[in-house]
Each structure stands twice: as C-alpha cells, then as structure tokens.
Coordinates of C-alpha atoms and ligand atoms in Angstrom, one line a residue:
M1 CA -19.3 53.4 -33.1
K2 CA -21.0 53.4 -29.7
P3 CA -24.6 52.0 -30.0
A4 CA -27.6 54.2 -29.2
T5 CA -28.5 53.9 -25.5
L6 CA -29.8 55.8 -22.5
A7 CA -27.3 54.0 -20.3
H8 CA -24.6 56.2 -18.8
R9 CA -22.1 53.4 -18.2
R10 CA -19.2 52.3 -20.3
E11 CA -20.4 50.1 -23.2
L12 CA -20.8 46.4 -22.3
C13 CA -20.2 43.4 -24.4
F14 CA -23.8 42.8 -25.2
W15 CA -23.3 39.1 -26.0
G16 CA -21.0 38.1 -23.1
W17 CA -19.2 39.1 -19.9
G18 CA -17.6 42.5 -19.2
Y19 CA -16.9 45.6 -21.2
A20 CA -17.0 45.7 -25.0
D21 CA -13.4 46.7 -25.2
A22 CA -12.1 44.1 -22.7
G23 CA -11.1 40.5 -23.4
L24 CA -8.6 37.7 -22.7
T25 CA -5.0 37.9 -23.5
P26 CA -3.6 35.8 -26.4
A27 CA -2.1 33.4 -23.8
E28 CA -5.4 33.0 -22.0
Q29 CA -7.1 32.5 -25.3
S30 CA -4.7 29.7 -26.1
Q31 CA -5.9 27.9 -22.9
V32 CA -9.4 27.9 -24.3
A33 CA -8.1 26.4 -27.6
G34 CA -6.3 23.8 -25.5
L35 CA -9.5 22.9 -23.6
A36 CA -11.5 22.8 -26.9
A37 CA -8.9 20.4 -28.3
Q38 CA -9.1 18.2 -25.2
L39 CA -12.9 18.0 -25.3
G40 CA -12.8 17.4 -29.1
T41 CA -14.9 20.3 -30.3
G42 CA -14.2 20.6 -34.0
A43 CA -16.1 23.6 -35.0
A44 CA -14.4 26.9 -35.7
P45 CA -15.3 29.5 -33.0
A46 CA -18.5 31.4 -34.0
P47 CA -18.1 35.0 -35.0
A48 CA -19.2 37.6 -32.4
P49 CA -22.9 38.5 -32.8
R50 CA -23.8 42.0 -34.1
L51 CA -26.8 44.0 -32.9
E52 CA -28.4 44.2 -36.3
E53 CA -28.6 40.3 -36.5
F54 CA -31.4 40.3 -33.9
D55 CA -34.9 40.5 -35.1
L56 CA -36.7 42.6 -32.5
P57 CA -40.4 43.3 -32.8
A58 CA -41.6 46.9 -32.2
P59 CA -42.6 47.7 -28.6
R60 CA -46.2 46.7 -28.0
V61 CA -47.2 49.8 -26.1
A62 CA -46.2 53.5 -26.6
A63 CA -44.1 55.3 -23.9
P64 CA -46.2 58.0 -22.2
A65 CA -45.0 61.6 -22.6
R66 CA -44.1 61.9 -18.9
L67 CA -41.6 59.0 -19.1
A68 CA -40.5 59.2 -22.8
A69 CA -37.1 60.7 -21.9
I70 CA -36.2 57.9 -19.6
M71 CA -37.5 55.0 -21.7
S72 CA -35.4 53.4 -24.5
A73 CA -36.2 50.9 -27.2
T74 CA -32.8 50.9 -28.9
P75 CA -31.5 47.4 -29.9
Y76 CA -28.5 47.8 -27.5
D77 CA -30.7 48.6 -24.6
R78 CA -33.3 45.9 -25.3
I79 CA -30.7 43.2 -26.0
T80 CA -28.6 44.0 -23.0
H81 CA -31.7 43.7 -20.8
G82 CA -33.2 40.7 -22.5
Y83 CA -31.1 38.1 -20.8
G84 CA -28.8 37.8 -17.8
K85 CA -25.5 36.0 -17.9
S86 CA -26.2 32.4 -17.5
F87 CA -24.8 29.8 -19.9
A88 CA -28.2 29.5 -21.6
D89 CA -28.3 33.3 -22.1
L90 CA -24.8 33.3 -23.7
V91 CA -25.7 30.5 -26.0
R92 CA -29.0 32.1 -27.1
L93 CA -27.1 35.3 -27.8
Q94 CA -24.6 33.3 -29.9
A95 CA -27.7 31.9 -31.8
R96 CA -28.8 35.4 -32.3
T97 CA -32.2 34.6 -30.8
M98 CA -34.2 36.5 -28.2
A99 CA -37.8 35.3 -28.0
H100 CA -38.8 37.7 -25.3
P101 CA -37.0 41.1 -25.6
P102 CA -38.3 43.8 -23.2
D103 CA -40.6 46.2 -25.0
W104 CA -39.0 49.1 -23.2
V105 CA -36.0 49.6 -20.9
A106 CA -36.6 52.4 -18.4
F107 CA -33.7 54.3 -16.7
P108 CA -35.4 56.1 -13.8
R109 CA -33.4 59.1 -12.4
S110 CA -35.4 59.2 -9.1
E111 CA -37.8 57.4 -6.9
D112 CA -40.6 59.6 -8.4
D113 CA -39.7 58.1 -11.8
V114 CA -39.9 54.6 -10.4
E115 CA -43.3 55.3 -9.0
A116 CA -44.5 56.8 -12.3
L117 CA -43.2 53.7 -14.1
L118 CA -45.1 51.4 -11.8
E119 CA -48.3 53.5 -12.3
F120 CA -47.8 53.4 -16.1
A121 CA -47.3 49.6 -15.9
A122 CA -50.4 49.1 -13.9
G123 CA -52.4 51.3 -16.3
S124 CA -51.1 49.6 -19.4
G125 CA -51.0 46.0 -18.2
A126 CA -47.3 45.7 -18.5
A127 CA -45.1 43.5 -16.4
V128 CA -42.1 45.1 -14.7
I129 CA -38.7 43.5 -14.3
P130 CA -36.3 45.2 -11.8
F131 CA -32.8 45.2 -13.4
G132 CA -29.6 45.8 -11.5
G133 CA -26.4 44.7 -13.3
G134 CA -28.1 41.9 -15.2
T135 CA -25.6 39.3 -13.9
S136 CA -28.4 36.9 -13.0
V137 CA -27.4 33.3 -13.8
C138 CA -30.9 31.8 -13.3
G139 CA -33.2 33.6 -15.7
G140 CA -34.0 36.3 -13.1
V141 CA -34.2 39.3 -15.5
E142 CA -35.5 37.5 -18.6
P143 CA -38.8 39.0 -19.8
D144 CA -40.3 35.5 -20.3
V145 CA -43.3 36.3 -18.2
G146 CA -46.0 34.3 -19.8
G147 CA -49.6 35.3 -19.2
D148 CA -51.5 38.1 -20.9
Y149 CA -49.3 41.0 -20.2
R150 CA -49.5 43.7 -22.8
A151 CA -45.8 44.5 -22.6
V152 CA -42.7 44.1 -20.4
I153 CA -40.7 47.0 -19.1
S154 CA -37.2 46.3 -17.7
V155 CA -36.4 48.9 -15.1
D156 CA -32.6 49.6 -14.9
L157 CA -31.6 51.4 -11.7
Q158 CA -28.2 52.4 -12.8
Y159 CA -28.8 56.2 -12.3
L160 CA -29.6 55.5 -8.6
N161 CA -26.0 54.7 -7.7
Q162 CA -25.1 57.1 -4.9
V163 CA -24.0 56.7 -1.3
L164 CA -26.4 59.2 0.2
E165 CA -25.3 59.3 3.8
V166 CA -22.6 57.8 6.1
D167 CA -23.1 57.2 9.8
R168 CA -19.6 56.9 11.0
S169 CA -20.4 56.1 14.6
S170 CA -22.8 53.2 13.8
R171 CA -20.5 52.3 10.8
A172 CA -23.3 52.3 8.3
A173 CA -24.3 54.0 5.1
L174 CA -27.4 54.6 3.1
I175 CA -26.7 53.5 -0.4
E176 CA -28.9 53.5 -3.5
G177 CA -29.9 50.2 -5.0
G178 CA -28.5 50.7 -8.5
A179 CA -24.8 51.2 -7.3
L180 CA -22.4 48.7 -8.8
G181 CA -19.8 47.2 -6.4
P182 CA -16.9 49.4 -7.6
E183 CA -19.2 52.5 -7.5
L184 CA -20.2 52.1 -3.9
E185 CA -16.8 51.1 -2.7
S186 CA -15.1 54.1 -4.3
Q187 CA -17.6 56.4 -2.5
L188 CA -17.1 54.6 0.8
K189 CA -13.3 54.7 0.6
P190 CA -12.8 58.3 1.6
H191 CA -14.5 57.5 4.8
G192 CA -12.1 54.6 5.5
L193 CA -15.0 52.2 5.3
T194 CA -16.0 49.3 3.1
L195 CA -19.0 47.1 2.6
R196 CA -16.6 44.3 1.8
H197 CA -19.1 42.3 -0.1
F198 CA -17.2 40.8 -3.1
P199 CA -19.2 38.3 -5.2
Q200 CA -17.3 37.1 -8.3
S201 CA -19.6 39.4 -10.3
F202 CA -18.7 42.4 -8.1
E203 CA -17.7 44.6 -11.0
F204 CA -21.0 44.3 -12.8
S205 CA -23.6 43.7 -10.1
T206 CA -25.5 46.1 -7.9
L207 CA -26.5 46.5 -4.2
G208 CA -30.2 46.1 -5.1
G209 CA -29.4 43.0 -7.1
W210 CA -27.4 41.5 -4.2
I211 CA -30.1 42.2 -1.7
A212 CA -32.8 40.9 -4.0
T213 CA -30.9 37.7 -4.6
R214 CA -29.3 37.2 -1.2
A215 CA -25.9 37.2 -2.9
G216 CA -22.9 35.5 -1.4
G217 CA -19.7 37.5 -1.1
H218 CA -16.1 37.5 0.0
F219 CA -16.4 36.0 3.4
A220 CA -16.3 32.2 3.6
T221 CA -17.6 32.1 7.2
H222 CA -19.6 34.3 9.5
Y223 CA -20.8 37.1 7.1
T224 CA -21.5 34.9 4.1
H225 CA -24.6 36.5 2.5
I226 CA -25.4 40.2 1.9
D227 CA -28.3 39.6 4.4
D228 CA -25.8 40.0 7.2
F229 CA -24.9 43.5 6.2
V230 CA -28.5 44.8 5.7
E231 CA -29.6 47.2 8.4
S232 CA -32.8 48.4 6.7
V233 CA -34.3 48.3 3.2
R234 CA -36.6 50.6 1.2
M235 CA -38.7 49.1 -1.5
L236 CA -41.1 50.7 -3.9
T237 CA -44.0 48.3 -4.5
P238 CA -47.0 48.7 -6.7
R239 CA -48.9 49.5 -3.5
G240 CA -46.4 52.2 -2.3
A241 CA -43.2 52.4 -0.4
M242 CA -42.2 49.9 2.3
E243 CA -39.2 50.7 4.5
S244 CA -37.9 48.9 7.5
R245 CA -36.5 50.7 10.6
R246 CA -32.7 51.0 11.1
L247 CA -31.8 48.7 14.0
P248 CA -28.8 46.7 15.0
G249 CA -31.1 43.9 15.8
S250 CA -34.7 43.3 16.6
G251 CA -36.9 40.6 18.0
A252 CA -40.1 42.3 17.0
G253 CA -42.0 39.6 15.2
P254 CA -41.3 38.4 11.6
S255 CA -38.8 40.7 10.1
P256 CA -39.8 43.0 7.2
D257 CA -36.2 43.0 6.0
R258 CA -36.4 39.2 5.7
M259 CA -39.4 39.5 3.4
M260 CA -37.7 42.0 1.1
I261 CA -34.3 40.4 1.1
G262 CA -34.4 37.6 -1.5
S263 CA -37.6 38.7 -3.0
E264 CA -36.0 38.7 -6.5
G265 CA -38.0 41.6 -7.9
T266 CA -41.3 40.0 -7.2
L267 CA -42.5 42.4 -4.6
G268 CA -41.1 45.7 -5.7
L269 CA -37.9 47.6 -6.5
I270 CA -35.2 48.1 -3.8
T271 CA -34.2 51.7 -4.2
R272 CA -32.0 52.1 -1.2
A273 CA -30.7 50.4 1.9
W274 CA -28.8 51.2 5.0
M275 CA -25.8 48.8 5.0
R276 CA -23.5 47.8 7.9
L277 CA -20.0 48.6 7.0
Q278 CA -16.5 47.6 8.1
D279 CA -13.2 49.3 8.6
R280 CA -10.7 48.4 5.9
P281 CA -8.6 45.4 6.9
R282 CA -5.0 46.1 7.9
F283 CA -3.9 42.7 9.0
R284 CA -4.0 39.6 6.9
A285 CA -2.6 36.1 7.0
S286 CA -3.0 33.5 4.3
A287 CA -1.9 29.9 3.6
S288 CA -2.3 27.4 0.8
V289 CA -2.6 24.0 2.3
T290 CA -2.6 20.7 0.3
F291 CA -4.3 17.4 1.2
P292 CA -3.9 14.0 -0.2
G293 CA -7.6 13.8 -1.1
M294 CA -11.0 15.4 -0.7
P295 CA -12.3 13.3 2.3
Q296 CA -9.4 14.4 4.5
A297 CA -9.6 18.0 3.3
A298 CA -13.3 18.1 4.0
E299 CA -12.8 16.9 7.5
A300 CA -10.1 19.5 8.0
V301 CA -12.4 22.2 6.9
R302 CA -15.1 20.9 9.2
A303 CA -12.7 21.2 12.1
I304 CA -11.9 24.8 11.1
S305 CA -15.5 25.7 10.7
Q306 CA -16.4 24.4 14.1
A307 CA -13.5 25.9 15.9
G308 CA -14.9 29.4 16.1
L309 CA -11.9 30.9 14.1
F310 CA -14.0 32.4 11.3
P311 CA -11.5 32.7 8.5
S312 CA -12.4 35.3 5.8
N313 CA -11.5 32.8 3.1
C314 CA -11.7 29.0 3.4
R315 CA -12.0 27.8 -0.2
L316 CA -11.4 24.1 -0.6
L317 CA -10.7 23.1 -4.1
D318 CA -11.0 19.4 -5.0
P319 CA -8.1 17.9 -7.0
L320 CA -9.7 18.6 -10.4
E321 CA -10.8 22.1 -9.5
A322 CA -7.3 22.9 -8.3
F323 CA -5.8 21.5 -11.5
M324 CA -8.3 23.4 -13.7
N325 CA -7.4 26.6 -11.9
G326 CA -3.7 26.1 -12.5
V327 CA -2.9 25.6 -8.8
G328 CA -2.7 21.9 -8.4
D329 CA -1.4 18.7 -10.0
G330 CA -4.7 16.9 -10.3
N331 CA -4.1 14.6 -7.3
T332 CA -4.2 16.8 -4.3
A333 CA -6.9 19.0 -2.9
L334 CA -6.0 22.6 -2.0
L335 CA -7.4 24.8 0.8
V336 CA -6.9 28.5 0.4
L337 CA -7.2 29.9 3.9
A338 CA -7.1 33.5 4.9
F339 CA -7.8 35.6 8.0
E340 CA -8.1 39.4 8.0
S341 CA -8.7 42.1 10.5
A342 CA -8.8 45.9 10.8
D343 CA -7.9 45.6 14.5
H344 CA -5.5 42.9 15.5
P345 CA -2.6 40.7 14.2
L346 CA -3.7 37.2 13.2
Q347 CA -0.8 34.9 14.2
A348 CA -2.8 33.1 16.9
W349 CA -5.7 32.4 14.6
M350 CA -3.5 31.1 11.8
A351 CA -1.4 29.0 14.2
R352 CA -4.5 27.3 15.6
A353 CA -6.0 26.7 12.1
L354 CA -2.7 25.2 10.9
E355 CA -2.6 22.8 13.9
L356 CA -6.1 21.6 13.0
L357 CA -5.2 21.2 9.3
A358 CA -2.1 19.3 10.2
D359 CA -4.2 16.9 12.2
H360 CA -5.9 16.0 9.0
G361 CA -2.8 15.6 6.8
G362 CA -2.5 19.2 5.5
R363 CA 0.9 20.4 4.2
W364 CA 2.0 24.0 3.6
D365 CA 4.9 26.2 3.0
A366 CA 5.7 27.8 6.4
D367 CA 7.8 30.6 4.9
S368 CA 5.0 31.9 2.7
V369 CA 2.6 31.8 5.6
Q370 CA 5.1 33.9 7.6
R371 CA 5.5 36.3 4.7
S372 CA 1.7 36.8 4.5
M373 CA 1.5 37.8 8.1
A374 CA 4.5 40.1 7.9
A375 CA 2.8 42.0 5.1
A376 CA 0.1 43.7 7.3
G377 CA -1.1 46.9 5.8
G378 CA -0.6 45.8 2.1
G379 CA -3.0 47.4 -0.4
E380 CA -6.7 46.7 -0.6
E381 CA -6.6 43.5 -2.5
G382 CA -3.0 43.5 -3.5
G383 CA 0.3 43.5 -1.7
E384 CA 3.3 41.2 -2.0
H385 CA 1.8 38.6 0.2
R386 CA -0.9 37.9 -2.4
K387 CA 1.7 36.3 -4.6
G388 CA 1.9 32.5 -4.6
A389 CA -0.9 29.9 -4.9
A390 CA -3.5 32.0 -3.0
G391 CA -2.8 35.1 -5.1
D392 CA -2.8 33.0 -8.3
W393 CA -6.0 31.4 -7.5
R394 CA -7.6 34.7 -6.7
N395 CA -6.6 36.3 -10.0
Q396 CA -7.9 33.2 -11.8
F397 CA -11.2 33.5 -9.9
L398 CA -11.7 37.1 -11.1
R399 CA -10.6 36.4 -14.6
A400 CA -12.7 33.3 -15.0
P401 CA -16.0 34.9 -16.2
Y402 CA -14.1 36.4 -19.2
Y403 CA -13.3 32.9 -20.4
R404 CA -17.0 32.3 -21.0
N405 CA -16.9 34.8 -23.9
Y406 CA -14.5 32.4 -25.7
L407 CA -15.7 29.0 -24.4
T408 CA -19.3 29.4 -25.7
P409 CA -18.4 30.4 -29.3
A410 CA -15.9 27.5 -29.3
G411 CA -18.8 25.1 -28.7
I412 CA -17.9 24.2 -25.1
I413 CA -20.5 23.9 -22.4
A414 CA -19.0 25.4 -19.3
D415 CA -21.3 26.1 -16.4
T416 CA -21.5 26.0 -12.6
F417 CA -24.1 25.1 -10.0
E418 CA -23.9 25.6 -6.2
T419 CA -25.6 24.3 -3.1
A420 CA -25.2 23.7 0.6
I421 CA -25.5 20.5 2.7
T422 CA -25.0 19.6 6.3
W423 CA -21.7 17.8 7.2
D424 CA -23.4 14.6 8.2
R425 CA -24.6 14.1 4.6
F426 CA -21.7 15.7 2.7
E427 CA -19.8 12.6 1.8
A428 CA -22.8 10.8 0.2
F429 CA -24.0 14.1 -1.3
Y430 CA -20.7 14.8 -3.0
A431 CA -20.5 11.3 -4.4
G432 CA -24.2 11.3 -5.4
V433 CA -24.0 14.7 -7.2
R434 CA -20.9 13.6 -9.1
E435 CA -22.5 10.4 -10.1
R436 CA -25.8 11.8 -11.2
V437 CA -24.6 15.0 -12.9
G438 CA -21.6 13.2 -14.2
G439 CA -23.9 10.7 -15.7
A440 CA -25.9 13.4 -17.5
I441 CA -22.7 14.9 -18.9
R442 CA -21.6 11.5 -20.1
E443 CA -25.0 10.9 -21.7
V444 CA -25.1 14.1 -23.7
S445 CA -21.4 14.4 -24.6
G446 CA -20.3 10.7 -24.7
A447 CA -17.2 11.7 -22.8
E448 CA -15.9 11.3 -19.3
P449 CA -17.2 14.2 -17.2
L450 CA -15.0 17.1 -16.3
L451 CA -16.9 18.0 -13.1
S452 CA -15.1 19.7 -10.3
C453 CA -16.0 21.1 -6.9
R454 CA -14.9 23.8 -4.4
F455 CA -16.4 25.1 -1.2
T456 CA -17.2 28.7 -1.5
H457 CA -18.5 29.1 2.1
V458 CA -18.4 26.9 5.2
Y459 CA -20.6 26.8 8.2
P460 CA -20.3 25.0 11.5
D461 CA -23.0 22.7 10.3
G462 CA -22.0 22.2 6.7
P463 CA -20.3 23.5 3.5
A464 CA -21.5 25.2 0.4
P465 CA -20.1 23.1 -2.5
Y466 CA -19.9 24.9 -5.9
F467 CA -19.6 22.6 -8.9
T468 CA -18.1 23.5 -12.3
F469 CA -18.4 21.3 -15.4
Y470 CA -17.1 21.4 -19.0
C471 CA -18.1 19.2 -21.9
M472 CA -18.4 19.4 -25.6
G473 CA -21.4 21.3 -26.9
T474 CA -22.1 19.5 -30.3
G475 CA -18.9 19.8 -32.2
S476 CA -20.8 21.2 -35.1
G477 CA -21.4 24.8 -33.8
D478 CA -25.1 24.2 -33.6
M479 CA -26.0 26.5 -30.7
N480 CA -29.6 25.1 -30.3
A481 CA -28.3 21.6 -30.0
M482 CA -25.8 22.8 -27.4
L483 CA -28.6 24.4 -25.5
D484 CA -30.5 21.1 -25.5
R485 CA -27.5 19.3 -24.0
W486 CA -27.0 22.0 -21.4
R487 CA -30.7 21.7 -20.5
T488 CA -30.4 18.0 -19.7
I489 CA -27.4 18.6 -17.5
K490 CA -29.0 21.6 -15.7
L491 CA -32.2 19.7 -14.9
A492 CA -30.1 16.8 -13.6
A493 CA -28.2 19.2 -11.4
N494 CA -31.3 20.8 -10.0
E495 CA -32.8 17.4 -9.3
A496 CA -29.6 15.9 -7.8
V497 CA -28.8 18.7 -5.3
T498 CA -32.4 19.0 -4.2
S499 CA -33.3 15.3 -3.9
L500 CA -30.0 14.5 -2.2
G501 CA -31.0 16.9 0.6
G502 CA -29.2 20.1 -0.4
T503 CA -30.6 23.5 -1.6
V504 CA -31.1 24.3 -5.2
T505 CA -29.0 27.4 -4.6
H506 CA -26.8 28.7 -1.8
H507 CA -26.4 32.2 -3.3
H508 CA -27.2 32.3 -7.1
A509 CA -31.0 32.8 -6.4
V510 CA -34.0 31.1 -7.8
G511 CA -35.1 33.1 -10.8
R512 CA -36.9 31.0 -13.4
D513 CA -34.3 28.3 -13.9
H514 CA -34.0 27.0 -10.4
R515 CA -37.7 26.3 -10.0
P516 CA -38.2 23.1 -12.0
H517 CA -36.9 20.0 -10.0
G518 CA -35.6 22.5 -7.5
Y519 CA -37.1 25.4 -5.6
D520 CA -40.7 24.3 -6.4
E521 CA -40.0 21.0 -4.6
Q522 CA -37.7 22.4 -1.9
V523 CA -40.0 25.0 -0.3
P524 CA -42.9 23.9 1.8
P525 CA -46.2 24.3 -0.1
L526 CA -47.8 26.3 2.8
F527 CA -44.9 28.7 2.7
R528 CA -45.3 29.2 -1.1
E529 CA -49.0 29.9 -0.5
A530 CA -48.3 32.4 2.3
F531 CA -45.7 34.2 0.2
A532 CA -48.1 34.3 -2.8
G533 CA -50.6 35.9 -0.4
A534 CA -48.1 38.6 0.7
R535 CA -47.3 39.2 -2.9
R536 CA -51.0 39.7 -3.8
V537 CA -51.2 42.4 -1.2
L538 CA -48.1 44.3 -2.4
D539 CA -48.7 43.7 -6.1
P540 CA -52.4 43.0 -6.7
N541 CA -52.1 43.1 -10.5
G542 CA -49.2 40.6 -10.5
L543 CA -46.9 43.0 -12.3
M544 CA -43.6 42.3 -10.6
N545 CA -41.2 39.8 -12.3
P546 CA -43.9 37.2 -13.1
G547 CA -42.6 33.6 -13.3
V548 CA -39.7 34.2 -10.8
L549 CA -40.1 32.4 -7.5
L550 CA -43.9 31.8 -8.1
D551 CA -46.5 31.3 -10.8
T552 CA -48.9 34.2 -11.3
P553 CA -52.1 32.2 -11.3
E554 CA -54.5 35.1 -11.1
R555 CA -53.5 36.1 -14.6
G556 CA -53.3 32.5 -15.9
A557 CA -49.7 33.0 -16.6
V558 CA -47.7 30.1 -18.0
V559 CA -44.5 29.9 -16.0
G560 CA -41.6 31.1 -18.2
G561 CA -38.0 30.1 -18.3
V562 CA -35.6 28.4 -20.6
L563 CA -35.9 25.1 -18.8
R564 CA -39.7 25.0 -19.1
H565 CA -40.0 26.3 -22.7
P566 CA -37.3 25.0 -25.0
Q567 CA -36.9 27.5 -27.8
Ligands
FAD1 C1 -19.6 35.4 -13.6 C2 -20.6 35.5 -12.5 C3 -20.2 35.4 -11.2 C4 -21.1 35.4 -10.2 N1 -20.6 35.3 -8.9 C5 -21.5 35.4 -7.9 C6 -21.1 35.3 -6.5 O1 -19.9 35.2 -6.3 N2 -22.0 35.4 -5.6 C7 -23.3 35.5 -5.8 O2 -24.1 35.6 -4.9 N3 -23.8 35.6 -7.1 C8 -22.9 35.6 -8.1 N4 -23.4 35.7 -9.4 C9 -24.8 35.8 -9.7 C10 -25.2 37.3 -9.7 O3 -24.1 38.1 -9.9 C11 -25.9 37.7 -8.4 O4 -27.2 37.0 -8.4 C12 -26.1 39.2 -8.2 O5 -26.6 39.4 -6.9 C13 -27.1 39.8 -9.2 O6 -27.0 41.2 -9.1 P1 -27.4 42.2 -10.3 O7 -27.3 43.6 -9.8 O8 -26.6 41.8 -11.5 O9 -28.9 41.8 -10.4 P2 -29.7 41.4 -11.7 O10 -29.1 40.3 -12.4 O11 -30.0 42.6 -12.5 O12 -31.1 40.9 -11.1 C14 -31.1 39.7 -10.3 C15 -32.5 39.5 -9.7 O13 -32.7 40.5 -8.7 C16 -33.8 41.4 -9.1 N5 -33.3 42.8 -8.9 C17 -32.2 43.4 -9.3 N6 -32.1 44.6 -8.8 C18 -33.2 44.8 -8.0 C19 -33.7 45.9 -7.2 N7 -33.0 47.0 -7.1 N8 -34.8 45.7 -6.5 C20 -35.5 44.5 -6.6 N9 -35.1 43.5 -7.4 C21 -34.0 43.6 -8.0 C22 -34.0 41.1 -10.6 O14 -35.4 41.4 -11.0 C23 -33.6 39.7 -10.7 O15 -34.7 38.8 -10.3 C24 -22.5 35.6 -10.5 C25 -22.9 35.8 -11.8 C26 -22.0 35.7 -12.8 C27 -22.4 35.8 -14.2

C-alpha cells in the first residue's frame, strides 16, 4: 500500500537509493554476495526497514491554517526528508534510528507559499531546510540543527518543477529550482535543447540542489560544474527575493550569482534560474585506452588536459577501480575518453588525443574508435557505439548507486570521497591519501584496504580524484558499530585530502560532514567571517539550514552532524 504523503512523485525507497519498486537483478545481487564473501562479512543481510519501526515524536509546533494543506507530518514524508543519501544516512536507516526528524515537511506550490513558510518559520522560531531531491551525501539536508530552534521544517520544492520560458536565440531557459534532471530534460527536448548536466544522481536530484551545492556533471573538462551554466539565479531569502541579472558575462564587481551558487541552503531557497543550454550533440567519438600503470596514465591525462582539446569525458580509472567496475584486469589503468559536438565531426580531436596518449604508453582498439566516430547521430545516451568498455563502464556508473541498497544491509562499508589537487602535487597526494585512508581502513577492519581512485574531472592545472573504498562493517550486523568504523575512515579522509593540499570536496558540497578536519580548516578565517556577515543580513534570525557551512553563533547553536555527534 502506498504510504500517506503529500509528494506527487513515484514512491521512493525510503531507506535507500531509487524508487521503491526498483532494485538489482539477481545477477547483480550475486556480485554483492561475492564481495561480502571476499570481505568476510558473516552476518545475514538485515531485513528492509519498515516505516512503523521508526519512533517519531509529534511535531513540536502546529501548522498554521494558511499552510496546513501543504505541510505534512506523515512518517513517509518525515523519514524521506530526515536524511540525505550518504553512507551514514543509509546505516542509520538500517538501524531504524532518526534522532532529528523534521517536525514538518512542506510542499510549496508557488513562491507565495515559500514566502509564507519563511514568515511562519520566523514567527515560530523554526529552522528551515531547503530540500531538492535529498541526494546530499554530506549531511546537507539533515535537520540536526542544534541551538534553540523550536522546530525544523524541511521545504521540498518538488512542485516547482517547470521550464517556464525558453529563449532560443540566446539558448537559455528559465527553470524552476525543484525540477529533477529527467523532468527538466524532457521539457527542453521538444526545443532541441539540453542542459546536459548529468551528475550520477541525475535521476533524483534537482536544479536548485545542483546550484546550491555547485554540483559536478557530465563534462570532464571545460564545463565541469553547474556554475558554468548559470546565467542568473532567483533566491527567496528571509529578507526577501534576490535575483541576479541575465547576462552572458559581467565584470561588475563581486558576482551576486557567485554568492548564491554553493550557498547550500544557508541564505535562502533557489526557486528558479536562467540556465545556459546546448544543442543536442550529434557527433561523438570515444575510446578506451589502457596504460601499464597509474603514473603513466596520469601523465597522459595531464597532456590531454593541457592540449586545449576539451574532451567531454576523460575518466581515468586506476587499476583497482577498473577491476571493481568490471572493465579491467586489476593491473592496467583505463582511460575512458570521449568527445562530442552538435556542430562538427571529431576525427581531428580524437586523432590528436590518441597521439598524446600513445606518447605515454596508451593502447587501444583502433576499430572500436573508428566505429564510435562512424556512429554520429546515435540516440541521446545510447547508440551502437556505446557498446564496448566505454559503454560497459557507463552502465555500471549509473547502476552503482543501487548496489548501496544491498551493500549496507550486508554489513559492508562502501563509500566515496572526492577532491581536487594541482598536477605538481598529484603523485605525492595520491600516495599520501592511499596511505592515510588505507591505514584507517586497515585499523578498523583489520584487512588490506580496497581503496580505488578515478578522475572525474580534469583541468589544465590538475585532476579531481574520486576515491571509493569497501571494507567489512562489523561482521555481526551491528549497524552502530559499523557507523563508528565509517566515522573513523571518513574523518581520516577529510583530514588527508585537506592537509595534503587538496579540497575537502570538488563537487559533493560541504554540508555538515565535510566541516570537521575539512572545510573549517580549508577556508580562510576572514572569508568565513565575511560570509557569516552576509548571511546575517539575509537571514537575521539564523533560520536557514543551521550547521551547514557555518555555525550559528548568535543562537548559541551546537554544530550538528553525524561526525560531530556520534549517536
Ligand atoms: C549516488 C549518488 C551520486 C551522486 N553523484 C553526484 C555527482 O555526480 N555530482 C555531484 O555533484 N554530486 C553528486 N551527488 C551528490 C548530490 O547528488 C548533489 O550534491 C546534488 O547536487 C544534490 O541535489 P539535490 O537536489 O538532491 O539536493 P539536496 O540533497 O536536497 O540538497 C543538497 C543541499 O542543497 C540545499 N538545497 C537543495 N535545494 C535547494 C534550493 N532549491 N535552494 C537552496 N538550497 C537548496 C539543501 O539545503 C542542501 O544543503 C551524488 C549523490 C549520490 C547519493
């Protein structure tokens, strides 16, 4: 039976990734069983949680009559808004614990509703958490706000999901903040246009969430973050609306866009934005190139990134990452390289890239590269040319999040962390992160670390390495003990990437979980103070997502988050 909800979307798996009626195939599930056997987890997979197993206190404030029809306190709505989708979130759902459920989940139908909600929050002393798709992996939507708030309202923008206007000549569109990736793409398609921003969470994350977190998408070079596509933003703050002017570029002082982009719900709610669009690509060329080892492969990628070729995909998988994704033998690194264009054939670009890769020991199958170029005009993400290692890897990439629904109940810690570093420091950084985080994994699990790396994005001055690790949780099915082990590894990862000179996040955002040993140390103290000052102007009562990015000292808030408050 469908749970009671005010959401209009298909029912979600409230304790994991994806829709309630979607899951892995039996063959995919047997891969999880294989990994569990390899890691030595002995416990039988935990049964799926049920909504009635959660003990939720009654909302601490009453919904006002004006807003009652759009505010929900059903268990499904509160639990689906009580966490994001980090490993810690999934484990706590398995443990059937939610220490900080939102008192209410609001589903505004208009900007007027959003303004009324902000007024209600100010009047009743409630904190407000903007909620897009809830795919945050860093505690960005968790109502662990600390302080003396009288309640927490999670504001889900899913009804604001329309493409409102298309400007064909400037190739831009005005899109509402609550639109999921597939929702906005299906509305742009009849115009022959695309935003072409494809994070791995594309299906379940929203435009407003992408802008608020500076999400990283499909393009490995050039247009890496959503920032590059934002023409103007409209945000409703507790002090009123703030909207930047539509411009292709501007040198008029500090950019208002830049203040709203990446604000992670701490300044207001992004209700709409004008976004730069692209024509749909017609020409594609792809190649899978192997290298005898990571150092040669990294040098090859550096050469590509500095050649001005701007491949759309330039994903380098280290030997373990390629093996774990079923596209390598465990000894060779693999580069998945692709070019695409709506305008011109790509032979020359691919030929030059392959020359550079050959200089560094790269090997590829020339026939399959030729076939990829012959297939110009294949479907949106499909087409014959997508078969082979590049296509296999891509399918695996999109399926990967669904595995988490099986890994966590099986007692396996599986998580990722991502960063960026300049080329001059990459070699020492890669070795240092593997040593330090690998050491933490060894310490908690007693086993040799399974810690792999790929480059998600590359710049002329450095790559964005993305690490994945697996280890045994506890072997006993004790979810709280598993959470403790994860916490040790996560803090080691925050500390390693930051102290070795990288960023605590290249695109996953800061939230609550990337502050300790990470963002708090990375950002200059004066900048933090200046940002806090701006925030005080826009949000004088400190209502907006307290604990994310900054403390909320004026209310005496204790900074929340699973890393600071073991539960
Ligand atoms: C399996 C998986 C894969 C992922 N892959 C990627 C990836 O490839 N690239 C990437 O960048 N990230 C990725 N992420 C992280 C996550 O999807 C991104 O951070 C995404 O941008 C969040 O969008 P959302 O709509 O789900 O936002 P939410 O999770 O709902 O919110 C994230 C933050 O933004 C704020 N926020 C949300 N909407 C608004 C709004 N309209 N106005 C103001 N603030 C708002 C929230 O308060 C919160 O602080 C992945 C996550 C998962 C679980």
